[in-house]
mmCIF file of C-alpha atoms in Angstrom:
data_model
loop_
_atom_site.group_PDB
_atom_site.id
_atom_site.type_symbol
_atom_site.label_atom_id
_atom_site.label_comp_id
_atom_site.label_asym_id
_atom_site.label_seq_id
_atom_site.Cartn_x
_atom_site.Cartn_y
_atom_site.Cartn_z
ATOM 1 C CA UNK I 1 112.191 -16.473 171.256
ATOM 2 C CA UNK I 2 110.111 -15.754 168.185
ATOM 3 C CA UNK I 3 109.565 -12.208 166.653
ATOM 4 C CA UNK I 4 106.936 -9.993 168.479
ATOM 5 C CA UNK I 5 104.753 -7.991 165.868
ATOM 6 C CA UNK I 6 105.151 -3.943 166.391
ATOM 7 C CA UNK I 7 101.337 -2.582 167.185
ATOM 8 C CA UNK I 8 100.565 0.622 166.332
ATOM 9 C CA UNK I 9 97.382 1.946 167.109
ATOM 10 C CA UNK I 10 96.627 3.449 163.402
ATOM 11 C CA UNK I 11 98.078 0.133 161.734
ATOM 12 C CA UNK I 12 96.403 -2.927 161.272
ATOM 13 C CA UNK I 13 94.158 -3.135 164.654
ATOM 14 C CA UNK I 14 91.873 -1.017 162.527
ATOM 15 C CA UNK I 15 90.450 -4.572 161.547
ATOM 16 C CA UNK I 16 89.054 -7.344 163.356
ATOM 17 C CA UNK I 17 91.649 -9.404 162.255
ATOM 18 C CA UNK I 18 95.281 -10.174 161.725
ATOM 19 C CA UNK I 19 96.795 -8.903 158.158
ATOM 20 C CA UNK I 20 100.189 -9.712 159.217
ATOM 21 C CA UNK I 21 100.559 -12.977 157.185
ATOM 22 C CA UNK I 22 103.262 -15.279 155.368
ATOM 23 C CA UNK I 23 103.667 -13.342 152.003
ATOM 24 C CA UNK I 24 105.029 -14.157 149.043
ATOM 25 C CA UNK I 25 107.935 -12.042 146.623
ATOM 26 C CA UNK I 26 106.696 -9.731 144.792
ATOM 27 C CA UNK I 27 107.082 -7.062 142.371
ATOM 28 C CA UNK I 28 107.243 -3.755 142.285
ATOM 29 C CA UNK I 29 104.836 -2.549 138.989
ATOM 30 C CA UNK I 30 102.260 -0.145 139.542
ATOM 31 C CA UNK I 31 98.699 -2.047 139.369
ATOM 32 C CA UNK I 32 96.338 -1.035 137.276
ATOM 33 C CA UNK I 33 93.430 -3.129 139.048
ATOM 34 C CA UNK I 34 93.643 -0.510 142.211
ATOM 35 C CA UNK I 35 91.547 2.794 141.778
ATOM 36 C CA UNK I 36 91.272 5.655 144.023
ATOM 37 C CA UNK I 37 88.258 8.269 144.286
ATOM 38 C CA UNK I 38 89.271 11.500 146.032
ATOM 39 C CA UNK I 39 91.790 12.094 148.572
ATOM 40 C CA UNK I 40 92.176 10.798 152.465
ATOM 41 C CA UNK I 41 90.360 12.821 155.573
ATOM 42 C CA UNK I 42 93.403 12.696 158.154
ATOM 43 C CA UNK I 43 92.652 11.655 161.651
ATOM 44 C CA UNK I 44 95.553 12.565 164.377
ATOM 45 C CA UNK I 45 97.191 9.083 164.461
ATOM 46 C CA UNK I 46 97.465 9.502 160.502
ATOM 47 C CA UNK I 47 98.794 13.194 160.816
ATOM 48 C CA UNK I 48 101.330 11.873 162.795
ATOM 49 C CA UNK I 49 102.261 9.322 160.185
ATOM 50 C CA UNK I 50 102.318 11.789 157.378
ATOM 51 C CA UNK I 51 104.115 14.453 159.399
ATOM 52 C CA UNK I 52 107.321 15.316 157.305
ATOM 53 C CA UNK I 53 110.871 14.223 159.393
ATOM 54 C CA UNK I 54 113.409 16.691 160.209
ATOM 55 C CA UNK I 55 115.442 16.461 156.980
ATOM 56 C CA UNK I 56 118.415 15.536 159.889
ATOM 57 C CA UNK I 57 117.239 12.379 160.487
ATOM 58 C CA UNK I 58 119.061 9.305 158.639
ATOM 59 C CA UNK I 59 115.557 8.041 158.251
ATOM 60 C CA UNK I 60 113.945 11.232 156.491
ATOM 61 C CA UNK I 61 117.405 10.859 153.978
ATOM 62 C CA UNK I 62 116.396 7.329 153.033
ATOM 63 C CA UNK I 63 113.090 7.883 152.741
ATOM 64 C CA UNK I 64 113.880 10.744 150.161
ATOM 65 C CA UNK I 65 115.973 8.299 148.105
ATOM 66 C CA UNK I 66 113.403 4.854 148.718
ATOM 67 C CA UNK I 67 110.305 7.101 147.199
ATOM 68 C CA UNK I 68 112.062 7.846 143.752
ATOM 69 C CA UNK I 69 113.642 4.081 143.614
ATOM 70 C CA UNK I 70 110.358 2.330 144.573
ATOM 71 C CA UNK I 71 112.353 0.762 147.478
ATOM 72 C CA UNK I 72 111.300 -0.695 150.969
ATOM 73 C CA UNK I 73 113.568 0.882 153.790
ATOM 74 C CA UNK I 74 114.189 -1.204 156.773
ATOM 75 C CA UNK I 75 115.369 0.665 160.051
ATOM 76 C CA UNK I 76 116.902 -0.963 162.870
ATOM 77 C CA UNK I 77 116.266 1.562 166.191
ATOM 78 C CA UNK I 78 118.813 0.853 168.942
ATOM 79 C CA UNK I 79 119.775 1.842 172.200
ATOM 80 C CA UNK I 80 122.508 0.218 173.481
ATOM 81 C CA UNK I 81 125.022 -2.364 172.580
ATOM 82 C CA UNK I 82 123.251 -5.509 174.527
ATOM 83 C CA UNK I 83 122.752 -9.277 173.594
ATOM 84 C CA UNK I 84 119.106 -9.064 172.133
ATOM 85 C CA UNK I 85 120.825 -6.008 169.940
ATOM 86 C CA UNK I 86 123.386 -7.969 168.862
ATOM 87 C CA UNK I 87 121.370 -10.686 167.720
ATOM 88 C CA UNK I 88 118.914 -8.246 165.739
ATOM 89 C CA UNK I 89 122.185 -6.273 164.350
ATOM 90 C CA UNK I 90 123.382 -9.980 162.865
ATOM 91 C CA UNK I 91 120.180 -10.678 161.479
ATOM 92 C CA UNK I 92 119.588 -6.922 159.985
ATOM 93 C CA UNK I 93 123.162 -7.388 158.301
ATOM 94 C CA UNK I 94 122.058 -11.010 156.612
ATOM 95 C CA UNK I 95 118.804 -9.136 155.041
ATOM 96 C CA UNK I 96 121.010 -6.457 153.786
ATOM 97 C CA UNK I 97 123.247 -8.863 151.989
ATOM 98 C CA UNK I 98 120.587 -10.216 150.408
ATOM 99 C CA UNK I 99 118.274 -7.585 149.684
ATOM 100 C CA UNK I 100 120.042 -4.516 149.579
ATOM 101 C CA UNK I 101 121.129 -4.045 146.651
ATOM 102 C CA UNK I 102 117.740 -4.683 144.466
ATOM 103 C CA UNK I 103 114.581 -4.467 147.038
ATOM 104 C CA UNK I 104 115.122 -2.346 150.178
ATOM 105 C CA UNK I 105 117.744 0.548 151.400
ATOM 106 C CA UNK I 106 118.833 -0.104 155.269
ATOM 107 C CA UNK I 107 119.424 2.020 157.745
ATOM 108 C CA UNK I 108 120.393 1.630 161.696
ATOM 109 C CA UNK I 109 119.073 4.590 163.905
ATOM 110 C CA UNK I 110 120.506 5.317 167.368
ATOM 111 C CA UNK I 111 117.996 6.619 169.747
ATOM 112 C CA UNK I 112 119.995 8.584 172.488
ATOM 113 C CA UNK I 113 121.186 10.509 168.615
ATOM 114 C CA UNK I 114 119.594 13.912 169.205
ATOM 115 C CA UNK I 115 119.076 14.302 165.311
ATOM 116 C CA UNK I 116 117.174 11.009 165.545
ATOM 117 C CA UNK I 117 114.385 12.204 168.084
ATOM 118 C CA UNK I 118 111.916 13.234 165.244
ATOM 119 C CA UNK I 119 111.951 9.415 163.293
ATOM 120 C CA UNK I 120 111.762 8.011 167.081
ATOM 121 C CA UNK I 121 108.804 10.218 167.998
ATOM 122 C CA UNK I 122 107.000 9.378 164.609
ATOM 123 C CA UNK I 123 106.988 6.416 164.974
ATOM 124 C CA UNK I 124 106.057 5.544 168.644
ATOM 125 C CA UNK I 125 109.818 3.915 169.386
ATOM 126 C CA UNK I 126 110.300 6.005 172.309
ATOM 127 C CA UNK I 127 107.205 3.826 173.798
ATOM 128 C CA UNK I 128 108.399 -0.192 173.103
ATOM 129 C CA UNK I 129 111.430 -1.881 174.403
ATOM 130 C CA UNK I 130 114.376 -1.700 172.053
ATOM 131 C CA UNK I 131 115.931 -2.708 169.624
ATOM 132 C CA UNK I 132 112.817 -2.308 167.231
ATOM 133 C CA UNK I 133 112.989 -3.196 163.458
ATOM 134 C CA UNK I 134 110.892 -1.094 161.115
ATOM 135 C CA UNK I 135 109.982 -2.256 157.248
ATOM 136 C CA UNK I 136 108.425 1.401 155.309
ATOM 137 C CA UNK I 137 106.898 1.340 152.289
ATOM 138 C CA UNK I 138 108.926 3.621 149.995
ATOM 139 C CA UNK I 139 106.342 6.442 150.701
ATOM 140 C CA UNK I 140 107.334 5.895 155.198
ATOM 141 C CA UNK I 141 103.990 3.859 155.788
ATOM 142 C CA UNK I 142 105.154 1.157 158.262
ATOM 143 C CA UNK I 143 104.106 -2.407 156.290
ATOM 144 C CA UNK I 144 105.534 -4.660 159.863
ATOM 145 C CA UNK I 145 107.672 -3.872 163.106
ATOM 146 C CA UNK I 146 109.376 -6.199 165.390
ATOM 147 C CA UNK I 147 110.561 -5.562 169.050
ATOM 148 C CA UNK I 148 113.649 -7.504 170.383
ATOM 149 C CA UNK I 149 113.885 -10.474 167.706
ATOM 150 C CA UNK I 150 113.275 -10.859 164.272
ATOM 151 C CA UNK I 151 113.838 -13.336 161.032
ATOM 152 C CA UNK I 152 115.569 -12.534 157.759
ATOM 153 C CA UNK I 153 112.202 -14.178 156.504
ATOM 154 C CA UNK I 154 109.846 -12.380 158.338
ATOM 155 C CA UNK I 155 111.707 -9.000 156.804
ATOM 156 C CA UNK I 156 111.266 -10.510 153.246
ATOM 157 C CA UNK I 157 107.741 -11.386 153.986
ATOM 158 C CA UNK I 158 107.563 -7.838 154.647
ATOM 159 C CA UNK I 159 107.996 -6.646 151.509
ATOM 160 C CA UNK I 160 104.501 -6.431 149.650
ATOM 161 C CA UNK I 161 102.951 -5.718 145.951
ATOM 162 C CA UNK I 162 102.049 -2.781 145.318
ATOM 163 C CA UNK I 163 98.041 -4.202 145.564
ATOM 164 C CA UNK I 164 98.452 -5.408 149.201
ATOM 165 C CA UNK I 165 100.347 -2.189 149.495
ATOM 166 C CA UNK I 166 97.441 0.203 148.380
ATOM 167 C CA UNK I 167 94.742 -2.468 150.879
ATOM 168 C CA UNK I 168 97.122 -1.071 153.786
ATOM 169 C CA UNK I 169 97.796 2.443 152.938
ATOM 170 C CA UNK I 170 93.851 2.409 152.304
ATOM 171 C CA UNK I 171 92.733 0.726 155.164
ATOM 172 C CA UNK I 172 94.759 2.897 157.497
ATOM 173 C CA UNK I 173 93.808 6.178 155.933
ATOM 174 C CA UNK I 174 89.891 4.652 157.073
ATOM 175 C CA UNK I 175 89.192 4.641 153.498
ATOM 176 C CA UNK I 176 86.032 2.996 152.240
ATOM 177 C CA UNK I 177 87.393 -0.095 150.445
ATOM 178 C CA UNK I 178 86.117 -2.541 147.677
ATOM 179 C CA UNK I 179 88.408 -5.850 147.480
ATOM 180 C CA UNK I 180 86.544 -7.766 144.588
ATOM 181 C CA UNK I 181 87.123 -11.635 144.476
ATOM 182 C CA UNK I 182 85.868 -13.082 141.078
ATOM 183 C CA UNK I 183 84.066 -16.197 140.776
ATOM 184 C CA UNK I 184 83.937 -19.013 137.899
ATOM 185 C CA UNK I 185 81.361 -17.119 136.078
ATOM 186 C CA UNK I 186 83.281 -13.953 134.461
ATOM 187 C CA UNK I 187 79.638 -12.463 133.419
ATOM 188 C CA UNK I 188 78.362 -11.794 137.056
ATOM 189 C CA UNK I 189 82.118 -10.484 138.306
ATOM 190 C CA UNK I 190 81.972 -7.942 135.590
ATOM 191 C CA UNK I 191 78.803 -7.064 136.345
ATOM 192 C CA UNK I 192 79.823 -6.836 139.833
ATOM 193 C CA UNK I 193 82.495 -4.460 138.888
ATOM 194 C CA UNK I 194 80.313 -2.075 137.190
ATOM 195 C CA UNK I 195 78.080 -2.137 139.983
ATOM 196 C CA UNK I 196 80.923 -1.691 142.313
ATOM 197 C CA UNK I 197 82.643 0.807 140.081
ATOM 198 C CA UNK I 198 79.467 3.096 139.754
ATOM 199 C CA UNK I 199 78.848 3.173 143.280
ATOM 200 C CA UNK I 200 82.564 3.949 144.126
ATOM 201 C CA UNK I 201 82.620 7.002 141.465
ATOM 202 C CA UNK I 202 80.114 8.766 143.777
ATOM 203 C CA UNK I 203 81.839 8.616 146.945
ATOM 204 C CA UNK I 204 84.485 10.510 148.317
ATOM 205 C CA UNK I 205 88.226 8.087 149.209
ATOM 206 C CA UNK I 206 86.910 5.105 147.950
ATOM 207 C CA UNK I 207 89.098 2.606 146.170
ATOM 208 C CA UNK I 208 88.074 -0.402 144.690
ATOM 209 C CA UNK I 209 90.951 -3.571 144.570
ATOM 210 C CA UNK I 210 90.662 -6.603 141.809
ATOM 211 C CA UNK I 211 92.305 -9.652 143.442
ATOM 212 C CA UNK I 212 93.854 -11.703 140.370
ATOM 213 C CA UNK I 213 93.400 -15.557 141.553
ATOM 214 C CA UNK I 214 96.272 -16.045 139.218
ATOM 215 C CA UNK I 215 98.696 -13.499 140.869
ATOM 216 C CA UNK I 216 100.780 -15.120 143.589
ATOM 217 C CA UNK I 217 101.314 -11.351 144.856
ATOM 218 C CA UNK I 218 97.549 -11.446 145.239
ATOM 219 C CA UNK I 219 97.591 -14.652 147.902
ATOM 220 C CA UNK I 220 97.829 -12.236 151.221
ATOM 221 C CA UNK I 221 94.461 -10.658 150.404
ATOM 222 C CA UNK I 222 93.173 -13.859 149.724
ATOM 223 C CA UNK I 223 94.349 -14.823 153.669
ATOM 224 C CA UNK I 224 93.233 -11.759 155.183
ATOM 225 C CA UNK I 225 89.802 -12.308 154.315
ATOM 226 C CA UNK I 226 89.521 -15.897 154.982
ATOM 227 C CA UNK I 227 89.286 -17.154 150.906
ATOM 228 C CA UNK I 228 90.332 -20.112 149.298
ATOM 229 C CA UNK I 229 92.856 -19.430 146.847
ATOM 230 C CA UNK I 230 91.135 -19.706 143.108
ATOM 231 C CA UNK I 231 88.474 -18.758 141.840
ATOM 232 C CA UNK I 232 84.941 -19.539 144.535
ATOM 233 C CA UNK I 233 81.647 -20.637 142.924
ATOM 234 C CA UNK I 234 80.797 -16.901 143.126
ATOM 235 C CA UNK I 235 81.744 -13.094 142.320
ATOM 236 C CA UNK I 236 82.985 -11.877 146.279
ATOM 237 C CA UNK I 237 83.393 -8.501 147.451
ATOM 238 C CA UNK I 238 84.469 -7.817 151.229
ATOM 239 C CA UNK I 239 84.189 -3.926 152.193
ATOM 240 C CA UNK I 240 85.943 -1.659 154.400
ATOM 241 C CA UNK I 241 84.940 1.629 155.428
ATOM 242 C CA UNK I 242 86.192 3.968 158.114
ATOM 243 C CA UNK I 243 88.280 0.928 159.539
ATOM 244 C CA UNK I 244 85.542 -1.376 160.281
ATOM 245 C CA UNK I 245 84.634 -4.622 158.286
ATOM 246 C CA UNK I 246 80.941 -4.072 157.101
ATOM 247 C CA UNK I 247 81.082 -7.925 155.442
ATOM 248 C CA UNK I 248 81.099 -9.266 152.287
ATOM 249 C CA UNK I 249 78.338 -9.501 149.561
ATOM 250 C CA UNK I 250 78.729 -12.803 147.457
ATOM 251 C CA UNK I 251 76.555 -13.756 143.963
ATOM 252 C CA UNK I 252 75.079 -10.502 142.341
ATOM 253 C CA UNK I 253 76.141 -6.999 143.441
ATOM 254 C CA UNK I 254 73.999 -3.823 143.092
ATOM 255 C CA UNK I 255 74.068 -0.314 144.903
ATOM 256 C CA UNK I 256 71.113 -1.602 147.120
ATOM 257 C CA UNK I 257 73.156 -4.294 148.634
ATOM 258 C CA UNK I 258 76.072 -2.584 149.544
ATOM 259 C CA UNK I 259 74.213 0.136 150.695
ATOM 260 C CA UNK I 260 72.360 -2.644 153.069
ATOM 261 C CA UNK I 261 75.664 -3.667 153.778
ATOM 262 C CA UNK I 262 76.980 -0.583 154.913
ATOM 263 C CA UNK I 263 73.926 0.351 156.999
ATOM 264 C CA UNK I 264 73.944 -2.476 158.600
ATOM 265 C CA UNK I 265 77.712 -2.194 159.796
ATOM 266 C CA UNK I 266 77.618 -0.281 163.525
ATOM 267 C CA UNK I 267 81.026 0.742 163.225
ATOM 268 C CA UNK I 268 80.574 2.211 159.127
ATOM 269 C CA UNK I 269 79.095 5.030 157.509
ATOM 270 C CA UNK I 270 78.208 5.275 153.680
ATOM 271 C CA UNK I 271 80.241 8.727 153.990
#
């Protein structure tokens, strides 16, 4: 049986398309080509993910520990001692033996554990079959879930730069989002950027995202969005805003196209 993806209704399915992709290692520096403009308007789904845990819960513990350390933290939620738990238990061990001691913490989670109903209500667990197998980001945003099988690979696939990280965290806070694609010809990406740059200055929870052709932690942005690896022809930049793709503008880049572009988009606003 092969892995089944976790949805969540404020993850991913904000875009028309799948992000959950074949990723490459990656490290763990923070990444100077990601700015942020002002701070995130919360919708309910994203209260619920920022709602703090009951400092009971194993998961609120590790969470405490994976922000300072920069590490992932994988949770295994169970409910009973069955075959398909087994299974996930034996796989959950081999990615701890591998990646425990440098890249994530781990931690198993008992649902029918009264001290546990906070992390199972947070995260929707009480509302898929079981087990489930959660990868956080060090600050508790869930990066990929799995219900009833999963792959030591798929968990290491799991764990994402810190760019991809900030695309996520961005697009699910329905932030309005600049990922900028240069082309052969430095001259127009740079002028791109300032155009891009200027525009982004004047608008509240922006954040504008330079893809590095040359960064293997860059490839999964260059999947998501359909691009061939290297550097295209021209300068690209694909925006984002309130969890809708408005497109992408390719060539030369003013504030009169993207504003276009963002008119244009049903589902966007220029905020």
């Amino acid at each position: 049986m092969k892995h089944t993806t976790f949805k969540r209704a404020y993850y991913l399915a904000v875009i028309a398309f799948g992000l959950l992709i074949a990723l490459t290692s990656c490290g763990r520096k923070a990444d100077e080509n990601v700015s942020v403009t002002g701070n995130p308007t919360n919708t309910v789904e994203e209260n619920i993910l920022k709602a703090p845990l009951d400092d009971t819960s194993s998961v609120a513990e590790m969470l405490k520990s994976s922000s300072g350390k920069k590490k992932f933290l994988v949770v295994l939620f169970f409910e009973k001692d069955d075959e398909p738990t087994g299974k996930m238990k034996s796989v959950y061990k081999e990615a701890e033996n591998k990646y425990g001691k440098e890249t994530a913490h781990f931690v198993t989670v008992n649902v029918n554990d009264e001290k546990e109903l906070p992390v199972v209500r947070k995260y929707e667990i009480d509302k898929v079959n079981k087990p489930v197998l959660l990868v956080l980001s060090p600050e508790g945003t869930v990066i990929n879930g799995f219900v009833e099988d999963v792959s030591v690979s798929a968990i290491k696939e799991s764990f994402l730069s810190e760019k991809v990280l900030s695309f996520l965290k961005s697009a699910q806070e329905r932030r309005l989002i600049f990922v900028c694609f240069p082309g052969q010809d430095s001259a127009q990406f740079e002028k791109a950027m300032k155009e891009v740059d200027g525009y982004a200055s004047k608008k509240e929870n922006s954040v504008v995202i330079r893809v590095d052709p040359e960064d293997k932690n860059d490839m999964p942005l260059f999947s998501m969005f359909k691009m061939a690896p290297g550097k295209a022809p021209q300068t690209a930049v694909t925006i984002l805003n309130q969890g809708a793709l408005a497109g992408t503008l390719k060539g030369t880049v003013d504030s009169a196209k993207i504003d276009a572009l963002l008119s244009s988009c049903s589902n966007c606003s220029s905020g």
